[in-house]
mmCIF file of C-alpha atoms in Angstrom:
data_model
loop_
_atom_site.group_PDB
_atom_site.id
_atom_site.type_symbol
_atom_site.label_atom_id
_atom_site.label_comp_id
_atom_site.label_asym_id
_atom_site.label_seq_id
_atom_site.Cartn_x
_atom_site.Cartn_y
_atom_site.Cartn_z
ATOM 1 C CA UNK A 20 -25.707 253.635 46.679
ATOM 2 C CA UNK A 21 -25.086 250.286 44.852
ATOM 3 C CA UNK A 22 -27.043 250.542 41.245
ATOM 4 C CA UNK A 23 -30.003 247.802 41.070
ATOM 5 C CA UNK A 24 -31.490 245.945 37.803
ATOM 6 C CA UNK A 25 -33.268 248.930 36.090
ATOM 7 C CA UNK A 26 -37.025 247.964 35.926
ATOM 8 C CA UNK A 27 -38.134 246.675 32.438
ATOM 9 C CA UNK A 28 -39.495 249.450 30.189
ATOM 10 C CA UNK A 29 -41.780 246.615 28.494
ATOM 11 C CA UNK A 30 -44.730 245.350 30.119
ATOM 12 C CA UNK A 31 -44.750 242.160 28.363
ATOM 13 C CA UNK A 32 -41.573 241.615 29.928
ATOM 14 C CA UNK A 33 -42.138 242.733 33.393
ATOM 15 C CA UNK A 34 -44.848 240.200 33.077
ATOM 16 C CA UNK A 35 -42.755 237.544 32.570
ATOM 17 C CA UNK A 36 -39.966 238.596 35.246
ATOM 18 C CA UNK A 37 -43.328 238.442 37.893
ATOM 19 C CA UNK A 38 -44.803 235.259 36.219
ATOM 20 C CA UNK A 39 -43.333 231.962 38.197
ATOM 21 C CA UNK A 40 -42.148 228.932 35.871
ATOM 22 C CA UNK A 41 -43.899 226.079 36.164
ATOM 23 C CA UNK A 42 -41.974 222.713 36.068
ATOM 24 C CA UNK A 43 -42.732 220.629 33.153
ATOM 25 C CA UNK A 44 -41.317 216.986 32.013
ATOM 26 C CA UNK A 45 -37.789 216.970 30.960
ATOM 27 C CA UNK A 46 -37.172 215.035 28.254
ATOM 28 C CA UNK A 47 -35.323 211.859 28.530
ATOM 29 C CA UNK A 48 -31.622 211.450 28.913
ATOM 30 C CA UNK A 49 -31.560 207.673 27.973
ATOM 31 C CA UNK A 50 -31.888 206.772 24.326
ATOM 32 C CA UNK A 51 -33.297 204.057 24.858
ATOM 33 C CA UNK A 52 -36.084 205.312 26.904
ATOM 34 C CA UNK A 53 -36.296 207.595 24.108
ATOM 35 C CA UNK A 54 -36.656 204.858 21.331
ATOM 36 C CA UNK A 55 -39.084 202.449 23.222
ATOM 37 C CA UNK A 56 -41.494 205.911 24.006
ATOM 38 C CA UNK A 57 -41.082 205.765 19.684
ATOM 39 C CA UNK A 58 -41.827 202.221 19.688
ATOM 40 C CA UNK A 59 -45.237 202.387 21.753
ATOM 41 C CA UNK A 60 -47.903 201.747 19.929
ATOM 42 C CA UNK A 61 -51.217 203.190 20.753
ATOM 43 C CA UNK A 62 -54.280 201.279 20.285
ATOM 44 C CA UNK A 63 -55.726 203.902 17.360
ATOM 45 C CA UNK A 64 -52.393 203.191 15.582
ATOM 46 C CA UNK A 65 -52.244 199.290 15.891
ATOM 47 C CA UNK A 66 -54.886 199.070 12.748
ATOM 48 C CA UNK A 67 -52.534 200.879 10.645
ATOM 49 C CA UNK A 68 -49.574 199.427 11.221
ATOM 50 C CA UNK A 69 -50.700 195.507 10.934
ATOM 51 C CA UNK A 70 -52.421 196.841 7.861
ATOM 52 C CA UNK A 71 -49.077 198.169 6.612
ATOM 53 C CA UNK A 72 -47.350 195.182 7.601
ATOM 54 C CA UNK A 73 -49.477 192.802 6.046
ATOM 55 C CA UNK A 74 -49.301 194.424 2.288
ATOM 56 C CA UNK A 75 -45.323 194.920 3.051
ATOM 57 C CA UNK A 76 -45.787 190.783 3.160
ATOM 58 C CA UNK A 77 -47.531 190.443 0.642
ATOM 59 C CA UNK A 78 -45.998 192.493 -1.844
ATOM 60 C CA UNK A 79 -42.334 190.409 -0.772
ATOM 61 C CA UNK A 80 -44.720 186.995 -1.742
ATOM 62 C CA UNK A 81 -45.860 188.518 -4.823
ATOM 63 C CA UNK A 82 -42.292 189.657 -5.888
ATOM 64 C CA UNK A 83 -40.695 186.436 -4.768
ATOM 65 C CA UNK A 84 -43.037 184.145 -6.700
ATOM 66 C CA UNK A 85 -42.398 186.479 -10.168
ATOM 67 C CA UNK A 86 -38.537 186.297 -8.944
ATOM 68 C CA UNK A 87 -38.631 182.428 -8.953
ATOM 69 C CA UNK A 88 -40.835 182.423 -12.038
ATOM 70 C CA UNK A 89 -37.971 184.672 -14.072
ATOM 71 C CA UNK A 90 -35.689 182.087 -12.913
ATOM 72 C CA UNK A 91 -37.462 178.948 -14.169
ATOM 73 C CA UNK A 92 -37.191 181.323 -17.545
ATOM 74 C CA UNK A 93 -33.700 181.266 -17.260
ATOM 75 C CA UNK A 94 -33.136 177.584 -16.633
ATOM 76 C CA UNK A 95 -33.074 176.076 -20.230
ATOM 77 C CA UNK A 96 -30.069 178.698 -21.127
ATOM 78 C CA UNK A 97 -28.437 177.918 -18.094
ATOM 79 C CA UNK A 98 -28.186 174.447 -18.994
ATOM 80 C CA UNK A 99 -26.324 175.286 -22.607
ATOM 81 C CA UNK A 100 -23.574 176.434 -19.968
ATOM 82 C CA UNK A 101 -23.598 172.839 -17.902
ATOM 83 C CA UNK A 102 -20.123 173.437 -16.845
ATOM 84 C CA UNK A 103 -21.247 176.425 -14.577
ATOM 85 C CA UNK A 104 -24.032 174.263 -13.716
ATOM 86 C CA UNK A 105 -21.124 171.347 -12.773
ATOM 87 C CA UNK A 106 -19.094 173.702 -10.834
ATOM 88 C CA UNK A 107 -21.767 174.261 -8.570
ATOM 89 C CA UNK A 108 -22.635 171.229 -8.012
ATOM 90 C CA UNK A 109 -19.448 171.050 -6.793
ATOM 91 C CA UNK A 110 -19.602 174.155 -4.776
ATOM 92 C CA UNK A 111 -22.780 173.350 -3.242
ATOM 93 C CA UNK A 112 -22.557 169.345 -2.771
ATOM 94 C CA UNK A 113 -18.701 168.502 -2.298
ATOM 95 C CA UNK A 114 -18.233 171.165 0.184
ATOM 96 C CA UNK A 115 -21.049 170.061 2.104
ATOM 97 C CA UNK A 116 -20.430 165.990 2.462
ATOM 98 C CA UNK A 117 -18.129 166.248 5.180
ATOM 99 C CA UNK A 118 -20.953 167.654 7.640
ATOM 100 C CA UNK A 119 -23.781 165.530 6.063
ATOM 101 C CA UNK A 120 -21.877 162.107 6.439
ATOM 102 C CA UNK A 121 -21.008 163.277 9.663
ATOM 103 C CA UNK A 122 -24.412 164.359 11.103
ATOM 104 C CA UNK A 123 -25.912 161.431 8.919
ATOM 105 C CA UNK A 124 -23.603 158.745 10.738
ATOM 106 C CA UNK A 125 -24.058 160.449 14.478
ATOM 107 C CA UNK A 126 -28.426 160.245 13.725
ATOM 108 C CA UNK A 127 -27.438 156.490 12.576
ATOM 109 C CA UNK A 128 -25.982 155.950 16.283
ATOM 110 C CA UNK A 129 -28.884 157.394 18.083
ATOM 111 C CA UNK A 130 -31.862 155.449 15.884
ATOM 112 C CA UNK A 131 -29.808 152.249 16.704
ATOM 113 C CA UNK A 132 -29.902 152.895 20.632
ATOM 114 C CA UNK A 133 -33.370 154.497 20.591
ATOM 115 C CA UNK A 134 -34.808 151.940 18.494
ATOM 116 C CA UNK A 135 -33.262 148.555 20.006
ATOM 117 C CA UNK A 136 -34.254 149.950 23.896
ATOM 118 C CA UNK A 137 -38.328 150.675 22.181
ATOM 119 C CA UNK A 138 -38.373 147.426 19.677
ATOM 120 C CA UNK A 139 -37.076 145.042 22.569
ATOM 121 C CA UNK A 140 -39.501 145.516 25.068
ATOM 122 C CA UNK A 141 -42.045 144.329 22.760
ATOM 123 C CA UNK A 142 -39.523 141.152 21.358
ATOM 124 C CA UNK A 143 -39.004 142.907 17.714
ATOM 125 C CA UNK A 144 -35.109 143.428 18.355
ATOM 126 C CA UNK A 145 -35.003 142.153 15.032
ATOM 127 C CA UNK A 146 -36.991 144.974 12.963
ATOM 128 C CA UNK A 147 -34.366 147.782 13.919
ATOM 129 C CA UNK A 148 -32.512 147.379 10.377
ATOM 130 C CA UNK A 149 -36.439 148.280 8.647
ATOM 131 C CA UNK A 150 -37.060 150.733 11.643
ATOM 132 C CA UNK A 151 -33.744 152.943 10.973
ATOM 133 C CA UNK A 152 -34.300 152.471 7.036
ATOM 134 C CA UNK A 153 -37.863 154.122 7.294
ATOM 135 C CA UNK A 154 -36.862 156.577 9.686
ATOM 136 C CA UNK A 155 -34.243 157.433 7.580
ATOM 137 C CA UNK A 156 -35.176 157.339 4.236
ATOM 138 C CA UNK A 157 -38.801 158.651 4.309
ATOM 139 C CA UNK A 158 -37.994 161.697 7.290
ATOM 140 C CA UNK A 159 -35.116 162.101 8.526
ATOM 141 C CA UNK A 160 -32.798 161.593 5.821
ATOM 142 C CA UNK A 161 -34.497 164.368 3.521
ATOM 143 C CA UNK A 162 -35.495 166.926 6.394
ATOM 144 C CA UNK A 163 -32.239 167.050 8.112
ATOM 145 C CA UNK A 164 -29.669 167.245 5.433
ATOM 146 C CA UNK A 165 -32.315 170.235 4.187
ATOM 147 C CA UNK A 166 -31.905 171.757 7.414
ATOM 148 C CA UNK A 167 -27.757 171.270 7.648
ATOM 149 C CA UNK A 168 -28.040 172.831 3.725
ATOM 150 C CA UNK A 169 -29.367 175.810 4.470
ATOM 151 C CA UNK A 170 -26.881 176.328 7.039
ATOM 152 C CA UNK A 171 -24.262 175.349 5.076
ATOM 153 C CA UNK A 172 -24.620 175.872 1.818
ATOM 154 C CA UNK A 173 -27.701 178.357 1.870
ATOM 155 C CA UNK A 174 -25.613 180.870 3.954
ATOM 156 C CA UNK A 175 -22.824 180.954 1.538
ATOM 157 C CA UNK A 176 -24.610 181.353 -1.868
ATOM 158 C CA UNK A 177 -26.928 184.265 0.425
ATOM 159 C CA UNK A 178 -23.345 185.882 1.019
ATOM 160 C CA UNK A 179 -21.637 185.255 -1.982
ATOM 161 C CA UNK A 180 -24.644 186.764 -3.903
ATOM 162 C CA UNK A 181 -24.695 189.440 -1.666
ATOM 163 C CA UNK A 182 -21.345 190.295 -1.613
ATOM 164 C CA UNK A 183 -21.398 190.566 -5.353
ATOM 165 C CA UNK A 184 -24.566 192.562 -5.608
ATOM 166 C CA UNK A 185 -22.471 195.044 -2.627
ATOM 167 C CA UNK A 186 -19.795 194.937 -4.953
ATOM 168 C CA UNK A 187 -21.513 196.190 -8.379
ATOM 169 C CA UNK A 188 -20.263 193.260 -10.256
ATOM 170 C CA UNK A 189 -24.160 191.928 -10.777
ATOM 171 C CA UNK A 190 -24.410 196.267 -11.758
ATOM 172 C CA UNK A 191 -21.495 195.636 -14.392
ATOM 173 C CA UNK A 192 -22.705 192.357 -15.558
ATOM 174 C CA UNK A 193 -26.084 194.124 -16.565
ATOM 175 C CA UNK A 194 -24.133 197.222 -17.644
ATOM 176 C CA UNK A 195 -22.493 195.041 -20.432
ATOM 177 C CA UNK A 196 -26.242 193.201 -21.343
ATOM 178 C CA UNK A 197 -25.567 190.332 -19.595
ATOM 179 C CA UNK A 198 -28.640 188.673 -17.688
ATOM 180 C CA UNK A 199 -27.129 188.184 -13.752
ATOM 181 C CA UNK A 200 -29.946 186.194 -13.425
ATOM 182 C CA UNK A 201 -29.269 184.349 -16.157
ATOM 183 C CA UNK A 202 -25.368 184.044 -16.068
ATOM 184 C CA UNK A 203 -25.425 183.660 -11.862
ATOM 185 C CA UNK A 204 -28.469 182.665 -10.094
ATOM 186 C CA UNK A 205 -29.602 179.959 -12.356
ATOM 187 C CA UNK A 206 -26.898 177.662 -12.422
ATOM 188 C CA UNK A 207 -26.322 178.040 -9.132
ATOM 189 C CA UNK A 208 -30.685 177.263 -8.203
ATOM 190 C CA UNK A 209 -29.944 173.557 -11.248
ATOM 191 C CA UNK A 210 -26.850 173.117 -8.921
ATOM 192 C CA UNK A 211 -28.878 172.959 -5.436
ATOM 193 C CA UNK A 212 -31.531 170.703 -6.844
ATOM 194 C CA UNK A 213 -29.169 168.498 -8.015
ATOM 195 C CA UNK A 214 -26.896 168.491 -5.022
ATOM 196 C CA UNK A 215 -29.703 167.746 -2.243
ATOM 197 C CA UNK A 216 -30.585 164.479 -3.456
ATOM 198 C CA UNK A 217 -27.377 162.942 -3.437
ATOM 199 C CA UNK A 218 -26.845 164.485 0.084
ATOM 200 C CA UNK A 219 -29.786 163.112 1.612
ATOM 201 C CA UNK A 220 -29.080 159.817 -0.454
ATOM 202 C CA UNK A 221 -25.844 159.895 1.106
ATOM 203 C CA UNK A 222 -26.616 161.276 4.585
ATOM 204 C CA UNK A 223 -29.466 157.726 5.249
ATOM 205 C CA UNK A 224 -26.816 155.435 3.703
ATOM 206 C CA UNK A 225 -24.244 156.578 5.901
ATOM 207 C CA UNK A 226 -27.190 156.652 8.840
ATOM 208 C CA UNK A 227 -28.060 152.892 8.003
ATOM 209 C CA UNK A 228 -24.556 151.860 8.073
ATOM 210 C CA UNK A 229 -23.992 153.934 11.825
ATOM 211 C CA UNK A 230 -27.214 152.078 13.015
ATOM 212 C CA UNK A 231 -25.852 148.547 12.068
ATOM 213 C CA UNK A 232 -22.761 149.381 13.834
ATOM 214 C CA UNK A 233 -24.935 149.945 16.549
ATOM 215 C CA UNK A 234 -27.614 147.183 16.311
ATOM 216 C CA UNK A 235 -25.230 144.971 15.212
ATOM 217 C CA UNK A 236 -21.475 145.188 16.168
ATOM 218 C CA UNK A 237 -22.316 146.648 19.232
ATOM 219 C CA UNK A 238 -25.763 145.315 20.708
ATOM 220 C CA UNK A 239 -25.620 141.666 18.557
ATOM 221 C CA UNK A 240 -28.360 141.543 16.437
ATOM 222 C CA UNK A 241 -28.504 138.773 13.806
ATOM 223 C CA UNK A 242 -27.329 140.432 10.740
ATOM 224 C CA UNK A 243 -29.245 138.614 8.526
ATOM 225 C CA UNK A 244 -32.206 139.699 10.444
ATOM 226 C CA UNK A 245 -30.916 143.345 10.196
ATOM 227 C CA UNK A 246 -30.911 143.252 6.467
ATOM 228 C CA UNK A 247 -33.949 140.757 5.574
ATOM 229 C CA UNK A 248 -36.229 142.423 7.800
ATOM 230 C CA UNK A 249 -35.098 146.287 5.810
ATOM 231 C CA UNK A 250 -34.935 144.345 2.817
ATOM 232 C CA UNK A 251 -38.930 142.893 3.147
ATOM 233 C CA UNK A 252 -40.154 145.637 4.572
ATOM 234 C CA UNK A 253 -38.663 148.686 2.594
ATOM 235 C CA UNK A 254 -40.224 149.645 -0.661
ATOM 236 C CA UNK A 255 -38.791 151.227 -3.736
ATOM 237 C CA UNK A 256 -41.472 153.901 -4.759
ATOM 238 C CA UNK A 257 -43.414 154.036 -1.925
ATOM 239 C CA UNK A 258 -40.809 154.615 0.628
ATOM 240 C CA UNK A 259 -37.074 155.198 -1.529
ATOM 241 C CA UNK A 260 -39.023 157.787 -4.037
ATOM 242 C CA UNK A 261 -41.456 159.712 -1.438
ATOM 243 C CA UNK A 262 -38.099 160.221 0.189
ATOM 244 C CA UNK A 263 -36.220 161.626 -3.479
ATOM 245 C CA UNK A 264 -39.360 163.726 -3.748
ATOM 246 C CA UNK A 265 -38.895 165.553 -1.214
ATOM 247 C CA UNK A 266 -35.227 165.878 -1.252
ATOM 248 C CA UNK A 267 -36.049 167.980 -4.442
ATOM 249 C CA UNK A 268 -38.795 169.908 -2.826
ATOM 250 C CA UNK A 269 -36.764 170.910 -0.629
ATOM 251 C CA UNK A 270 -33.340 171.849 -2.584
ATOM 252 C CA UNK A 271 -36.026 174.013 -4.455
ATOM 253 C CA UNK A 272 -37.231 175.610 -1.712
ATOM 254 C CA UNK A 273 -33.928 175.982 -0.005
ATOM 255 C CA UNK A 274 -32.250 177.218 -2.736
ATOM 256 C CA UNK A 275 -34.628 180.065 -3.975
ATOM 257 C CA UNK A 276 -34.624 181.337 -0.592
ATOM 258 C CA UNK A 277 -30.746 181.692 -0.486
ATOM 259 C CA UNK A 278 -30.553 182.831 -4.001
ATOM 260 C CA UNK A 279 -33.823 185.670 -3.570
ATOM 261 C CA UNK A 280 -32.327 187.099 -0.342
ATOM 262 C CA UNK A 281 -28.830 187.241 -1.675
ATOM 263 C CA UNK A 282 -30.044 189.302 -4.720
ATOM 264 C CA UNK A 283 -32.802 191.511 -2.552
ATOM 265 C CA UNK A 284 -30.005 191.943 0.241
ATOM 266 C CA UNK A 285 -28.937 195.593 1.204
ATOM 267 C CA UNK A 286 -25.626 196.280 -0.582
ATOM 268 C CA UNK A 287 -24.063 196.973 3.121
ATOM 269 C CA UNK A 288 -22.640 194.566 5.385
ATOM 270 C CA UNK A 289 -24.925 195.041 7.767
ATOM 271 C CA UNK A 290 -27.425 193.973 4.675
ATOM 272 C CA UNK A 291 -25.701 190.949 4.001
ATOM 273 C CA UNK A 292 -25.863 190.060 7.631
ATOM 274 C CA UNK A 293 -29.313 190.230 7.813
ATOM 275 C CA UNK A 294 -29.785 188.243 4.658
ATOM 276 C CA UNK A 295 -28.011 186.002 5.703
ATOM 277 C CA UNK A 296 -29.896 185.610 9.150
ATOM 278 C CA UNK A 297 -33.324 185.322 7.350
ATOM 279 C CA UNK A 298 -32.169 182.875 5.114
ATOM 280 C CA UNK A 299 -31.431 180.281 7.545
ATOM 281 C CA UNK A 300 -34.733 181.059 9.711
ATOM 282 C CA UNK A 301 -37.406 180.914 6.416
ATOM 283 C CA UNK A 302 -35.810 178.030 4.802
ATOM 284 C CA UNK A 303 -35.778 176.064 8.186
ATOM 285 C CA UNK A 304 -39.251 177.255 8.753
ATOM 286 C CA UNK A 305 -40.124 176.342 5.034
ATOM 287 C CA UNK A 306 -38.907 173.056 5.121
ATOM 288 C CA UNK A 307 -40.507 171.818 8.009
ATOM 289 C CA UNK A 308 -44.297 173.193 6.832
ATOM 290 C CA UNK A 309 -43.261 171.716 3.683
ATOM 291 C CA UNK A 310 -42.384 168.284 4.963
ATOM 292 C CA UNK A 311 -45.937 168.221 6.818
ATOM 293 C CA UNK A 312 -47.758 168.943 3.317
ATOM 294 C CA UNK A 313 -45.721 166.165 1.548
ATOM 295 C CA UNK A 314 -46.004 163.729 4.357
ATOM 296 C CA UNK A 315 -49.961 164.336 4.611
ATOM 297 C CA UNK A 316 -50.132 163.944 0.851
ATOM 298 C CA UNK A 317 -47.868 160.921 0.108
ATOM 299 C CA UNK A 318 -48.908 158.777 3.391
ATOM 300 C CA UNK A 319 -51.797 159.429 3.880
ATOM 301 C CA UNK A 320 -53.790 156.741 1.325
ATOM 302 C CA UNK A 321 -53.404 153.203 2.452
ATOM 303 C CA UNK A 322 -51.385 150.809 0.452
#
């Protein structure tokens, strides 16, 4: 005789030998089925979360506006150091011509074509010098050398502040009682509202000059048309200083938002990264609301 399992002395047991197991759901072997079943939200739990999320955003606009507020504190030592304030001018406006004359001359090319093909159906060849000085100076001139400056110069004061924040040098610099704010960020904010004006000065100069090459050299427009007709029509404060306005709105705006995610940044590359990413997108974003307000306020009132 061949020996069998011996029954279970334990009831509770021979229960469960007799008791059939019932299939239930396995749990998932992707992890990413795993993470989006995390990521569903149900309907009792949307409340919450927006609620969450919208004092998460409020409590970054409440901490950014007493962030830019220490650093308008911090300006008028800043400035008894002008050379730091010089070399970042330097930094922030040298490094950047290259790509604003280039950009500036290229839009200069494209107003001239656009322009001359709309203006001469309607016999006004002769108003594309004041058409590509408008264009220029009170829109594009400003907007897009604030866009190609927080691309170009935005991304590297996010990373460099970053980097040094990853680094524990702005952790040393307080560790000896000196102010990072103070001795890093501010020149660097005096150095981006100085530097934007003379880039988008530069950029619709340069952008006036590629549209006469256009209108003129190329297509044969009267030159003295070109320039009389920009000349006439063109005004100083109205149209030149609307423009300088907003250049400095905007190398405000653009550099705070480089400077405040640098310094908030995760001290992790992966930190810096990110800073770096949402630099770009809010001052983009930024500028453009803020070119709306400005435009609404300063044209809106007839002459």
């Amino acid at each position: 005789m061949r020996a069998g399992p011996l029954p279970s002395a334990n009831p509770t047991a021979r229960s469960a030998q007799r008791r059939p197991m019932r299939a239930g759901p396995l749990p998932s072997a992707n992890p990413a089925a795993r993470s989006a079943q995390d990521r569903a939200v149900s309907p009792a739990d949307f409340l919450p979360r927006l609620g969450r999320w919208a004092l998460g955003y409020l409590y970054r606009l409440g901490h950014g506006a007493l962030f830019f507020v220490d650093l308008l504190r911090n300006l008028p030592p800043a400035l008894r150091r002008f050379h730091l304030v010089m070399a970042q001018i330097h930094a922030i406006g040298n490094y950047s011509l290259v790509i604003i004359a280039a950009s500036g001359l290229a839009v200069g090319f494209v107003l001239g074509l656009q322009g001359y093909y709309t203006l001469s159906r309607y016999g006004a060849a002769e108003s594309l010098g004041l058409l590509v000085a408008l264009s220029l100076v009170r829109e594009l001139g400003p907007v897009v050398t604030a866009l190609l400056f927080a691309g170009r110069a935005g991304t590297s004061l996010t990373a460099e502040i970053g980097l040094m924040k990853a680094g524990e040098q702005l952790a040393a610099m307080e560790m000896m009682a000196i102010d990072p704010r103070q001795r890093v960020l501010a020149p660097r904010l005096l150095g981006g509202v100085v530097a934007m004006p003379l880039l988008a000065a530069i950029f619709s100069a340069v952008g006036i000059f590629g549209g006469y090459v256009v209108g003129v050299l190329m297509i044969g427009i009267d030159p003295g048309q070109f320039w009389s007709q920009m000349q006439a029509g063109v005004d100083v404060w109205d149209d030149v200083g609307n423009g300088i306005i907003k250049s400095l709105v905007f190398g405000v705006t653009c550099t705070f938002v480089a400077l405040y995610e640098g310094y908030e940044a995760e001290a992790t590359p992966e930190g810096v990264a990110q800073a770096t990413t949402r630099t770009v997108v809010i001052s983009s974003l930024a500028v453009l609301l803020l070119d709306f307000v400005l435009t609404a306020v300063m044209f809106s009132t007839p002459r």
